[in-house]
Amino acid sequence: MWGAMVLTPLTKEDLRIVGFNLSRISYVTGFVLFLPIIVAIFFNEFDNIPYFLIGSAISFILGSILYHFLYTQAEMELKHALVMAAVAWLFAPLLASIPIWLSGSMASPLDACFESISGFTGTGLTLAPDIDHMSRSINFLRHFLQFMGDGIGIIVISLSILGRTEMSSVLAFKGEAKEVGIRPSIVRTSRIIIGIGVMFLAIGTALFTVAGIQEGLDPGQAFFDGLNHAMTGYATGGFTVHSQSLLYYHSLWVEVAAIVIMIIGALNFNLHYAVLGGKRSEILRNLEVRVLLFVMVAFGFLVSSNLFSSGLYPTAESLFRKGFFQVISAQTTTGFQTVPPVHLMLVWPVFSILILSLAMLLGGSANSTSGGIKMLRVGVLFKSLVNEIKRSLLPRSAVVVGSFHHVEETPLSDKIIRGSAVIAMGYLILFTMGTMLTVLHGYGLEDSMFETASALGNVGLTSGITSPSMSPLLKVTYMFLMWAGKLEVIAVFVLIGFILLALRRGIK
Amino acid sequence: MIVGLREFSLREFLKKNLDLITGIFAEIGLTVLVMLLSFALCLLILIFS
């Protein structure tokens, strides 16, 4: 079948469609880079304003150039949408790295790009040498990038504000690894996603602020920290305003607020829409929620038991705040830490590190802000495995029919199983390659697996490998993994195919 | 706008947004359930060690 397939050569119109749609992403990035100016004015950081203005102006000018020179009314096809998403998730972080680099907060332009990709993809790995003394407006930008990039999605924002035709929009959604189906209209769907995000941002900010005040922070500081952590918690991003992550607060209440917002961020948008629309029972009937909760609690139990038997944490409270918290942070792909990286690397037992790596690789819910293979696919693959076993045990004439509940009863079709298997396989290939490259840099196997799973799953937990002093090759590798993980692998392979096709056959 | 505020009724607001409010509580309830289950398991680890 593959042999008979003829690939159509690329045309200039293909490039025009991709470029024209990128103009919208450029406009949205310009808006994202403009907003921290308000924070800079509020905190008297007037020196930073030109950096934001330059970044924003470059984005708007680039957007205008792409819009006017590549204007087209042609509809996007799936290949355009996937390539557009893949390029957009490099293009927007590149633009956002401009103010970060100009502010002098990072050691090199490469580090600024790394920080920006980590922000946009909702990963949370950082190369910032001194977060505690970073200016507040730049720090706000890091968190805001996670909320706008991963919490809501730059393509979703561009569709809701600058919406195109229905077909182009549906395909653009697919490119960003988001499902369609909440509402018939894609613009309305985009606005619902934004509404849900803003609502949980408000709830998260309130929870973190109250927890901060409870721990003795002054209300202004508690609100600033709370707003930033709510943005990155909901986005399951994991950037924090302190270099010690949430360990800085040594507060049970801050950790409880974080758990609430991390789990909510890891739930499927379709589930949010169903539950907030009155279908409350859906929350316990949904296959994905069941798998997510089962895996989270089971992994938490295994890690906590292992930590207890190693004599590291002797009380129930410390097991909950270290063991379970880190598993929830890993599984939801957030990356908030209550354990210093050096403890993870040198003190935690290997078994716990491997369980955390697995949790990061499996990830949260599909069509949510979290990364990884996703629980829906894990559930689908597990159900298909059970069906295969049944099929082998039953008589040949027996028919095994499978289905699963995900907002509605869905038949377990071969197409769904194949889609899940292909994405899971893509993740495993990249995970193996990333681990091998990290090992080649002289790090231990379990730490390499941990850091690779963290980058690929868009998590942000670190065992200490990610630092400004790591090799440029490893920085670029992790940037690639963060980008590929965010796009759920497929769009990356389509982009590579697009480039290879252009190289082999030229552009007609 | 002031007239609008005067006419604001908490009961009406709650009635109109009941699904949304109970939905938020259901989602937060789920997270509380996870935390309670997790803490209970931590206690079990200590008890059976």
XYZ file of C-alpha atoms in Angstrom:
557
model
C 0.000 0.000 0.000
C 2.829 2.370 0.950
C 4.672 1.530 -2.223
C 1.718 2.584 -4.321
C 1.291 5.877 -2.418
C 2.455 8.921 -4.339
C 3.393 11.992 -2.333
C 2.364 15.267 -3.940
C 5.327 17.629 -4.377
C 5.225 20.760 -2.246
C 3.968 23.916 -3.865
C 4.601 27.574 -3.124
C 0.947 27.727 -2.076
C 1.682 25.180 0.708
C 4.382 27.465 2.115
C 2.132 30.497 1.688
C -0.678 28.838 3.699
C 1.698 27.894 6.525
C 3.370 31.327 6.546
C 0.092 33.230 6.459
C -1.290 31.278 9.417
C 1.944 31.894 11.318
C 1.224 35.634 11.120
C -1.608 35.144 13.634
C 0.709 33.353 16.048
C 3.142 36.247 15.688
C 0.422 38.772 16.608
C -0.599 36.739 19.687
C 3.050 36.500 20.791
C 3.361 40.266 20.397
C 0.379 40.688 22.715
C 1.823 38.197 25.248
C 5.127 40.111 25.317
C 3.346 43.451 25.727
C 1.370 42.564 28.857
C 4.313 42.273 31.332
C 4.853 46.019 30.797
C 1.971 46.555 33.246
C 3.864 44.492 35.851
C 7.070 46.438 35.109
C 5.246 49.750 35.681
C 3.618 48.444 38.878
C 6.954 47.351 40.381
C 8.910 50.403 39.097
C 11.047 48.247 36.802
C 11.134 50.861 34.050
C 14.487 49.571 32.749
C 12.739 46.398 31.520
C 10.029 48.170 29.515
C 12.165 48.656 26.367
C 12.951 44.909 26.299
C 9.249 44.017 26.243
C 8.529 46.751 23.703
C 11.302 45.500 21.391
C 10.089 41.868 21.630
C 6.486 42.891 21.102
C 7.292 45.234 18.196
C 9.383 42.594 16.395
C 6.510 40.113 16.770
C 3.907 42.545 15.399
C 6.167 43.645 12.510
C 6.947 40.024 11.584
C 3.252 39.179 11.811
C 2.371 42.103 9.528
C 5.041 41.110 6.982
C 3.792 37.506 6.894
C 0.166 38.652 6.690
C 0.636 41.105 3.830
C 3.161 39.206 1.718
C 1.660 35.721 2.133
C -2.045 36.603 2.264
C -4.183 33.739 1.013
C -7.758 32.602 1.341
C -6.871 28.986 0.645
C -8.089 26.445 3.195
C -5.580 24.611 5.351
C -5.194 20.870 4.911
C -4.093 18.562 7.713
C -0.438 18.645 6.554
C -0.459 22.472 6.690
C -1.991 22.465 10.167
C 0.565 20.013 11.534
C 3.501 21.858 9.969
C 2.087 25.208 11.119
C 1.768 23.913 14.711
C 5.295 22.469 14.653
C 6.800 25.711 13.346
C 4.601 27.900 15.604
C 5.899 26.171 18.709
C 9.453 27.138 17.674
C 8.624 30.533 16.216
C 6.723 31.904 19.250
C 9.357 30.831 21.838
C 12.079 32.343 19.655
C 10.261 35.695 19.708
C 9.577 35.422 23.452
C 13.243 34.782 24.159
C 14.104 38.318 22.961
C 13.107 40.215 26.157
C 14.411 37.378 28.357
C 17.826 37.611 26.660
C 17.893 41.438 26.548
C 17.127 41.657 30.289
C 20.388 39.864 31.077
C 18.613 37.252 33.192
C 20.148 34.389 31.234
C 23.773 33.494 30.573
C 23.460 33.181 26.769
C 20.943 33.524 23.900
C 20.708 29.716 23.777
C 19.734 29.675 27.466
C 17.087 32.350 26.799
C 15.646 30.179 23.977
C 15.713 27.141 26.290
C 13.828 29.097 28.979
C 11.302 30.319 26.461
C 10.646 26.869 24.955
C 10.402 25.438 28.468
C 7.847 28.163 29.223
C 5.711 27.857 26.103
C 5.630 24.057 26.220
C 4.743 24.075 29.921
C 7.813 22.088 30.873
C 9.391 24.098 33.679
C 13.033 23.064 33.351
C 15.037 26.224 33.885
C 18.512 27.518 33.072
C 18.017 30.786 34.989
C 21.068 31.178 37.208
C 19.368 33.265 39.912
C 15.557 33.183 39.960
C 15.392 34.644 43.482
C 16.942 37.926 42.296
C 15.324 38.028 38.872
C 13.270 41.171 38.154
C 9.580 40.628 38.829
C 8.380 41.572 35.360
C 10.730 39.082 33.660
C 9.772 36.455 36.241
C 6.099 37.219 35.547
C 6.766 36.775 31.803
C 8.184 33.267 32.406
C 4.996 32.264 34.244
C 2.722 34.085 31.810
C 4.334 32.216 28.894
C 3.360 28.929 30.544
C -0.225 30.036 31.111
C -0.715 31.434 27.614
C 1.397 28.819 25.812
C 0.463 25.614 27.582
C -2.399 26.568 29.886
C -4.577 27.829 27.074
C -2.547 27.359 23.896
C -1.320 29.993 21.474
C -3.260 28.454 18.595
C -6.455 28.406 20.680
C -5.938 32.101 21.463
C -5.246 32.952 17.843
C -8.427 31.104 16.800
C -10.635 32.790 19.376
C -9.409 36.294 18.555
C -8.506 36.001 14.898
C -10.619 32.959 14.011
C -10.469 31.594 10.480
C -12.858 29.340 8.615
C -14.227 26.337 10.434
C -12.212 23.742 8.497
C -8.901 25.579 8.952
C -9.633 26.022 12.642
C -10.485 22.366 13.230
C -7.221 21.340 11.602
C -5.238 23.944 13.533
C -6.669 22.450 16.738
C -5.472 18.998 15.727
C -2.017 20.389 15.021
C -1.773 21.657 18.606
C -2.699 18.184 19.891
C -6.123 19.311 21.071
C -9.439 17.587 20.420
C -12.429 19.290 18.964
C -15.929 18.444 20.053
C -16.854 20.566 23.051
C -19.053 22.817 20.887
C -19.896 22.718 17.190
C -18.248 26.097 16.587
C -14.480 26.103 16.949
C -14.348 29.788 17.918
C -16.869 29.097 20.684
C -14.832 26.058 21.777
C -11.694 28.209 21.952
C -13.503 30.778 24.072
C -14.804 28.071 26.421
C -11.248 26.757 26.880
C -10.066 30.288 27.687
C -13.006 30.816 30.073
C -12.293 27.578 31.950
C -8.604 28.546 32.183
C -9.297 32.027 33.533
C -11.818 30.691 36.064
C -9.391 28.126 37.493
C -6.632 30.751 37.421
C -8.784 32.917 39.716
C -9.552 29.971 42.031
C -5.877 28.901 42.110
C -4.683 32.440 42.807
C -7.123 32.729 45.715
C -5.995 29.377 47.185
C -2.276 30.172 46.887
C -2.749 33.717 48.226
C -4.645 32.512 51.308
C -2.009 29.811 51.882
C 0.777 32.394 51.543
C -0.858 34.813 53.989
C -1.428 31.885 56.369
C 2.342 31.239 56.236
C 3.147 34.858 57.099
C 3.792 36.432 53.673
C 2.571 39.990 53.287
C -0.641 40.091 51.181
C 1.017 41.748 48.156
C 3.802 39.169 48.009
C 1.329 36.336 48.656
C -0.820 37.542 45.742
C 2.138 37.923 43.342
C 3.495 34.466 44.202
C -0.046 33.038 44.148
C -0.900 34.453 40.739
C 2.339 33.120 39.227
C 2.003 29.684 40.799
C -1.665 29.443 39.827
C -0.691 30.226 36.208
C 2.005 27.560 36.126
C 0.054 25.098 38.282
C -3.007 25.187 36.020
C -0.755 25.026 32.947
C 0.972 22.042 34.611
C 4.105 24.022 33.777
C 6.051 24.146 36.999
C 7.997 27.406 36.862
C 8.136 28.995 40.312
C 9.226 32.403 41.598
C 11.937 30.832 43.784
C 14.921 28.714 42.815
C 13.965 26.153 45.473
C 10.545 25.681 43.861
C 7.734 25.157 46.433
C 10.242 23.827 48.983
C 10.997 27.533 49.634
C 7.749 27.890 51.625
C 8.011 24.716 53.757
C 4.226 24.993 53.914
C 1.643 22.224 53.923
C -1.055 24.714 52.840
C 0.890 25.913 49.811
C 1.443 22.262 48.839
C -2.280 21.461 49.274
C -3.181 24.454 47.047
C -0.645 23.187 44.508
C -2.118 19.653 44.505
C -5.633 21.034 43.900
C -4.600 23.166 40.943
C -2.184 20.554 39.475
C -4.854 17.832 39.365
C -7.465 20.205 37.909
C -4.946 21.264 35.246
C -4.365 17.626 34.321
C -8.059 16.954 33.602
C -9.473 16.818 30.066
C -11.169 20.011 28.754
C -14.123 17.932 27.550
C -14.476 16.599 31.109
C -14.331 20.148 32.540
C -17.026 21.190 30.092
C -19.250 18.218 30.948
C -18.838 18.566 34.746
C -19.197 22.368 34.800
C -22.241 21.995 32.540
C -24.053 19.799 35.057
C -22.842 16.248 34.300
C -21.172 15.848 37.705
C -21.279 12.029 37.728
C -18.970 12.094 34.693
C -16.051 12.827 36.984
C -16.103 9.286 38.432
C -17.397 7.426 35.355
C -14.791 8.729 32.937
C -12.198 6.112 31.920
C -9.399 8.668 31.808
C -10.081 10.025 35.315
C -10.235 6.485 36.692
C -6.916 5.519 35.102
C -5.296 8.806 36.173
C -6.392 8.418 39.801
C -5.511 4.728 39.966
C -2.016 5.227 38.521
C -1.384 8.319 40.667
C -2.392 6.640 43.928
C -0.663 3.337 43.074
C 2.603 5.086 42.111
C 2.335 7.320 45.205
C 1.955 4.239 47.394
C 4.947 2.492 45.790
C 7.212 5.554 46.073
C 6.145 6.347 49.650
C 6.653 2.709 50.742
C 10.092 2.704 49.119
C 11.061 6.019 50.764
C 9.834 4.773 54.148
C 11.714 1.482 53.907
C 14.843 3.449 52.971
C 14.493 5.366 56.250
C 14.296 8.766 54.546
C 10.931 9.988 55.777
C 9.682 8.453 59.033
C 6.284 10.190 59.422
C 2.998 9.975 57.491
C 3.050 13.738 56.896
C 6.561 13.708 55.397
C 5.686 10.697 53.202
C 2.645 12.587 51.912
C 4.483 15.892 51.394
C 7.529 14.341 49.703
C 6.509 10.977 48.211
C 2.910 11.551 47.163
C 3.471 15.216 46.300
C 6.323 14.400 43.912
C 4.300 11.618 42.267
C 1.302 13.954 41.749
C 3.652 16.640 40.413
C 5.238 14.096 38.026
C 1.993 12.438 36.918
C 0.244 15.734 36.206
C 3.483 16.811 34.441
C 3.687 19.994 36.515
C 7.147 19.809 38.025
C 6.720 21.649 41.357
C 9.373 20.284 43.736
C 9.322 19.827 47.495
C 12.581 17.872 47.379
C 15.906 19.483 46.360
C 17.318 18.150 43.033
C 20.477 16.946 44.780
C 18.322 14.743 47.071
C 16.616 13.190 44.058
C 19.968 12.478 42.443
C 21.965 11.307 45.466
C 19.610 10.339 48.288
C 16.377 8.958 46.805
C 16.420 5.208 46.024
C 16.642 4.197 42.351
C 13.229 2.462 42.484
C 11.482 5.748 43.370
C 13.353 7.612 40.616
C 12.246 5.000 38.063
C 8.600 5.205 39.196
C 8.717 9.005 38.919
C 10.229 8.677 35.423
C 7.416 6.327 34.392
C 4.798 8.702 35.833
C 6.304 11.597 33.849
C 6.318 9.562 30.656
C 2.679 8.449 31.062
C 1.464 11.961 31.949
C -2.027 13.351 32.616
C -5.180 13.568 30.506
C -5.462 13.972 26.753
C -6.730 17.381 25.631
C -5.574 18.950 28.891
C -2.607 21.152 29.762
C -0.477 18.161 30.767
C 2.097 16.301 28.688
C 3.254 12.699 28.296
C 1.606 9.782 26.487
C -1.686 10.601 28.291
C -3.970 8.489 30.429
C -6.703 8.066 27.801
C -4.203 6.327 25.509
C -2.878 4.234 28.399
C -6.470 3.205 29.234
C -7.276 2.432 25.580
C -4.107 0.351 25.146
C -4.762 -1.507 28.396
C -8.367 -2.265 27.358
C -7.233 -3.480 23.945
C -4.669 -5.734 25.637
C -7.428 -7.226 27.815
C -9.582 -7.717 24.692
C -6.727 -9.480 22.916
C -6.318 -11.849 25.867
C -10.088 -12.514 25.893
C -10.009 -13.137 22.157
C -7.248 -15.749 22.590
C -9.108 -17.551 25.378
C -12.605 -17.562 23.848
C -13.732 -19.871 20.991
C -12.829 -18.661 17.483
C -16.473 -17.880 16.689
C -16.817 -15.522 19.708
C -16.934 -11.780 19.001
C -15.211 -9.503 21.534
C -16.608 -5.983 21.453
C -14.969 -3.297 23.558
C -15.973 0.216 24.491
C -14.962 2.850 27.008
C -16.654 5.772 28.709
C -15.142 9.154 27.908
C -17.886 11.794 28.219
C -19.952 9.355 26.117
C -19.755 5.620 25.369
C -17.119 5.197 22.673
C -16.449 1.950 20.784
C -12.895 0.681 21.055
C -12.155 0.819 17.338
C -8.961 -0.260 15.598
C -8.424 3.351 14.519
C -8.393 4.583 18.139
C -6.083 1.758 19.240
C -3.707 2.374 16.310
C -3.595 6.123 17.007
C -2.791 5.529 20.676
C -0.123 2.932 19.871
C 1.612 5.141 17.291
C 1.887 8.099 19.670
C 3.056 5.878 22.560
C 5.680 4.346 20.265
C 6.850 7.805 19.150
C 7.313 8.855 22.776
C 9.245 5.669 23.592
C 11.584 6.149 20.594
C 12.366 9.733 21.617
C 12.715 8.717 25.274
C 15.290 6.054 24.349
C 17.232 8.455 22.133
C 17.211 11.235 24.743
C 18.319 8.880 27.508
C 21.190 7.541 25.390
C 22.383 11.059 24.534
C 22.297 12.078 28.209
C 24.203 8.931 29.232
C 26.801 9.802 26.570
C 27.408 13.048 28.481
C 28.549 11.026 31.490
C 25.405 10.958 33.634
C 24.063 7.806 35.340
C 21.327 5.768 33.634
C 18.526 6.442 36.124
C 19.262 10.188 36.270
C 19.391 10.305 32.467
C 16.040 8.509 32.216
C 14.569 10.876 34.812
C 15.740 14.078 33.111
C 14.769 12.840 29.617
C 11.287 11.806 30.799
C 10.955 15.222 32.435
C 11.837 17.113 29.234
C 9.836 14.848 26.889
C 6.787 14.705 29.171
C 6.873 18.527 29.589
C 7.247 18.074 33.353
C 10.150 20.111 34.713
C 11.266 17.991 37.658
C 15.035 17.902 37.678
C 17.659 15.705 39.242
C 20.147 18.534 38.737
C 21.345 17.698 35.197
C 19.590 20.747 33.724
C 21.758 23.715 34.652
C 23.420 26.636 32.840
C 26.689 24.654 32.842
C 25.393 21.615 30.903
C 26.677 21.128 27.379
C 25.056 23.094 24.512
C 24.321 19.794 22.700
C 22.327 18.546 25.685
C 20.502 21.880 25.929
C 19.482 21.599 22.268
C 18.484 17.935 22.801
C 16.185 18.859 25.691
C 14.756 21.782 23.704
C 13.915 19.327 20.913
C 12.362 16.867 23.382
C 10.234 19.584 25.028
C 9.027 20.744 21.609
C 8.339 17.215 20.311
C 6.610 16.226 23.559
C 4.289 19.235 23.413
C 3.284 18.413 19.836
C 2.715 14.747 20.720
C 5.464 13.695 18.325
C 3.366 13.315 15.145
C 3.537 16.966 14.017
C 7.331 16.821 14.362
C 7.593 13.819 12.067
C 5.253 15.518 9.558
C 7.484 18.627 9.601
C 10.555 16.450 9.010
C 8.692 14.759 6.133
C 7.736 18.200 4.762
C 11.387 19.297 4.768
C 12.651 16.020 3.251
C 10.021 16.228 0.511
C 11.084 19.793 -0.286
C 14.746 18.740 -0.417
C 14.113 15.693 -2.625
C 11.567 17.056 -5.061
C 11.922 20.801 -4.690
C 9.074 23.288 -4.415
C 6.831 23.567 -7.493
C -24.427 49.770 36.096
C -25.429 51.017 39.579
C -28.998 49.991 38.845
C -27.667 46.586 37.804
C -25.837 46.242 41.098
C -28.946 47.240 43.049
C -30.909 44.576 41.243
C -28.275 41.919 41.918
C -29.747 38.959 43.731
C -27.437 36.315 45.183
C -30.231 33.750 45.064
C -30.851 34.403 41.360
C -27.114 34.268 40.644
C -26.732 30.933 42.456
C -29.811 29.510 40.728
C -28.519 30.522 37.275
C -25.001 29.227 37.900
C -25.822 26.191 40.016
C -24.297 23.702 37.563
C -21.102 25.722 37.315
C -20.716 26.114 41.088
C -21.475 22.476 41.890
C -19.155 21.473 39.031
C -16.292 23.468 40.568
C -16.962 21.845 43.946
C -17.057 18.394 42.279
C -13.615 18.960 40.723
C -12.117 20.343 43.931
C -13.795 17.448 45.772
C -11.972 15.020 43.495
C -8.624 16.563 44.439
C -9.529 16.404 48.149
C -10.453 12.733 47.689
C -7.023 12.047 46.146
C -5.307 13.808 49.046
C -7.321 11.954 51.710
C -6.680 8.608 50.005
C -2.974 9.411 49.731
C -2.691 10.389 53.390
C -4.610 7.263 54.449
C -2.134 5.139 52.492
C 0.787 6.921 54.184
C -0.761 6.051 57.566
C -1.202 2.431 56.414
C 2.485 2.239 55.462
C 3.408 3.320 58.982
C 0.899 1.006 60.663
C 1.962 -2.111 58.730
C 5.708 -1.475 58.869
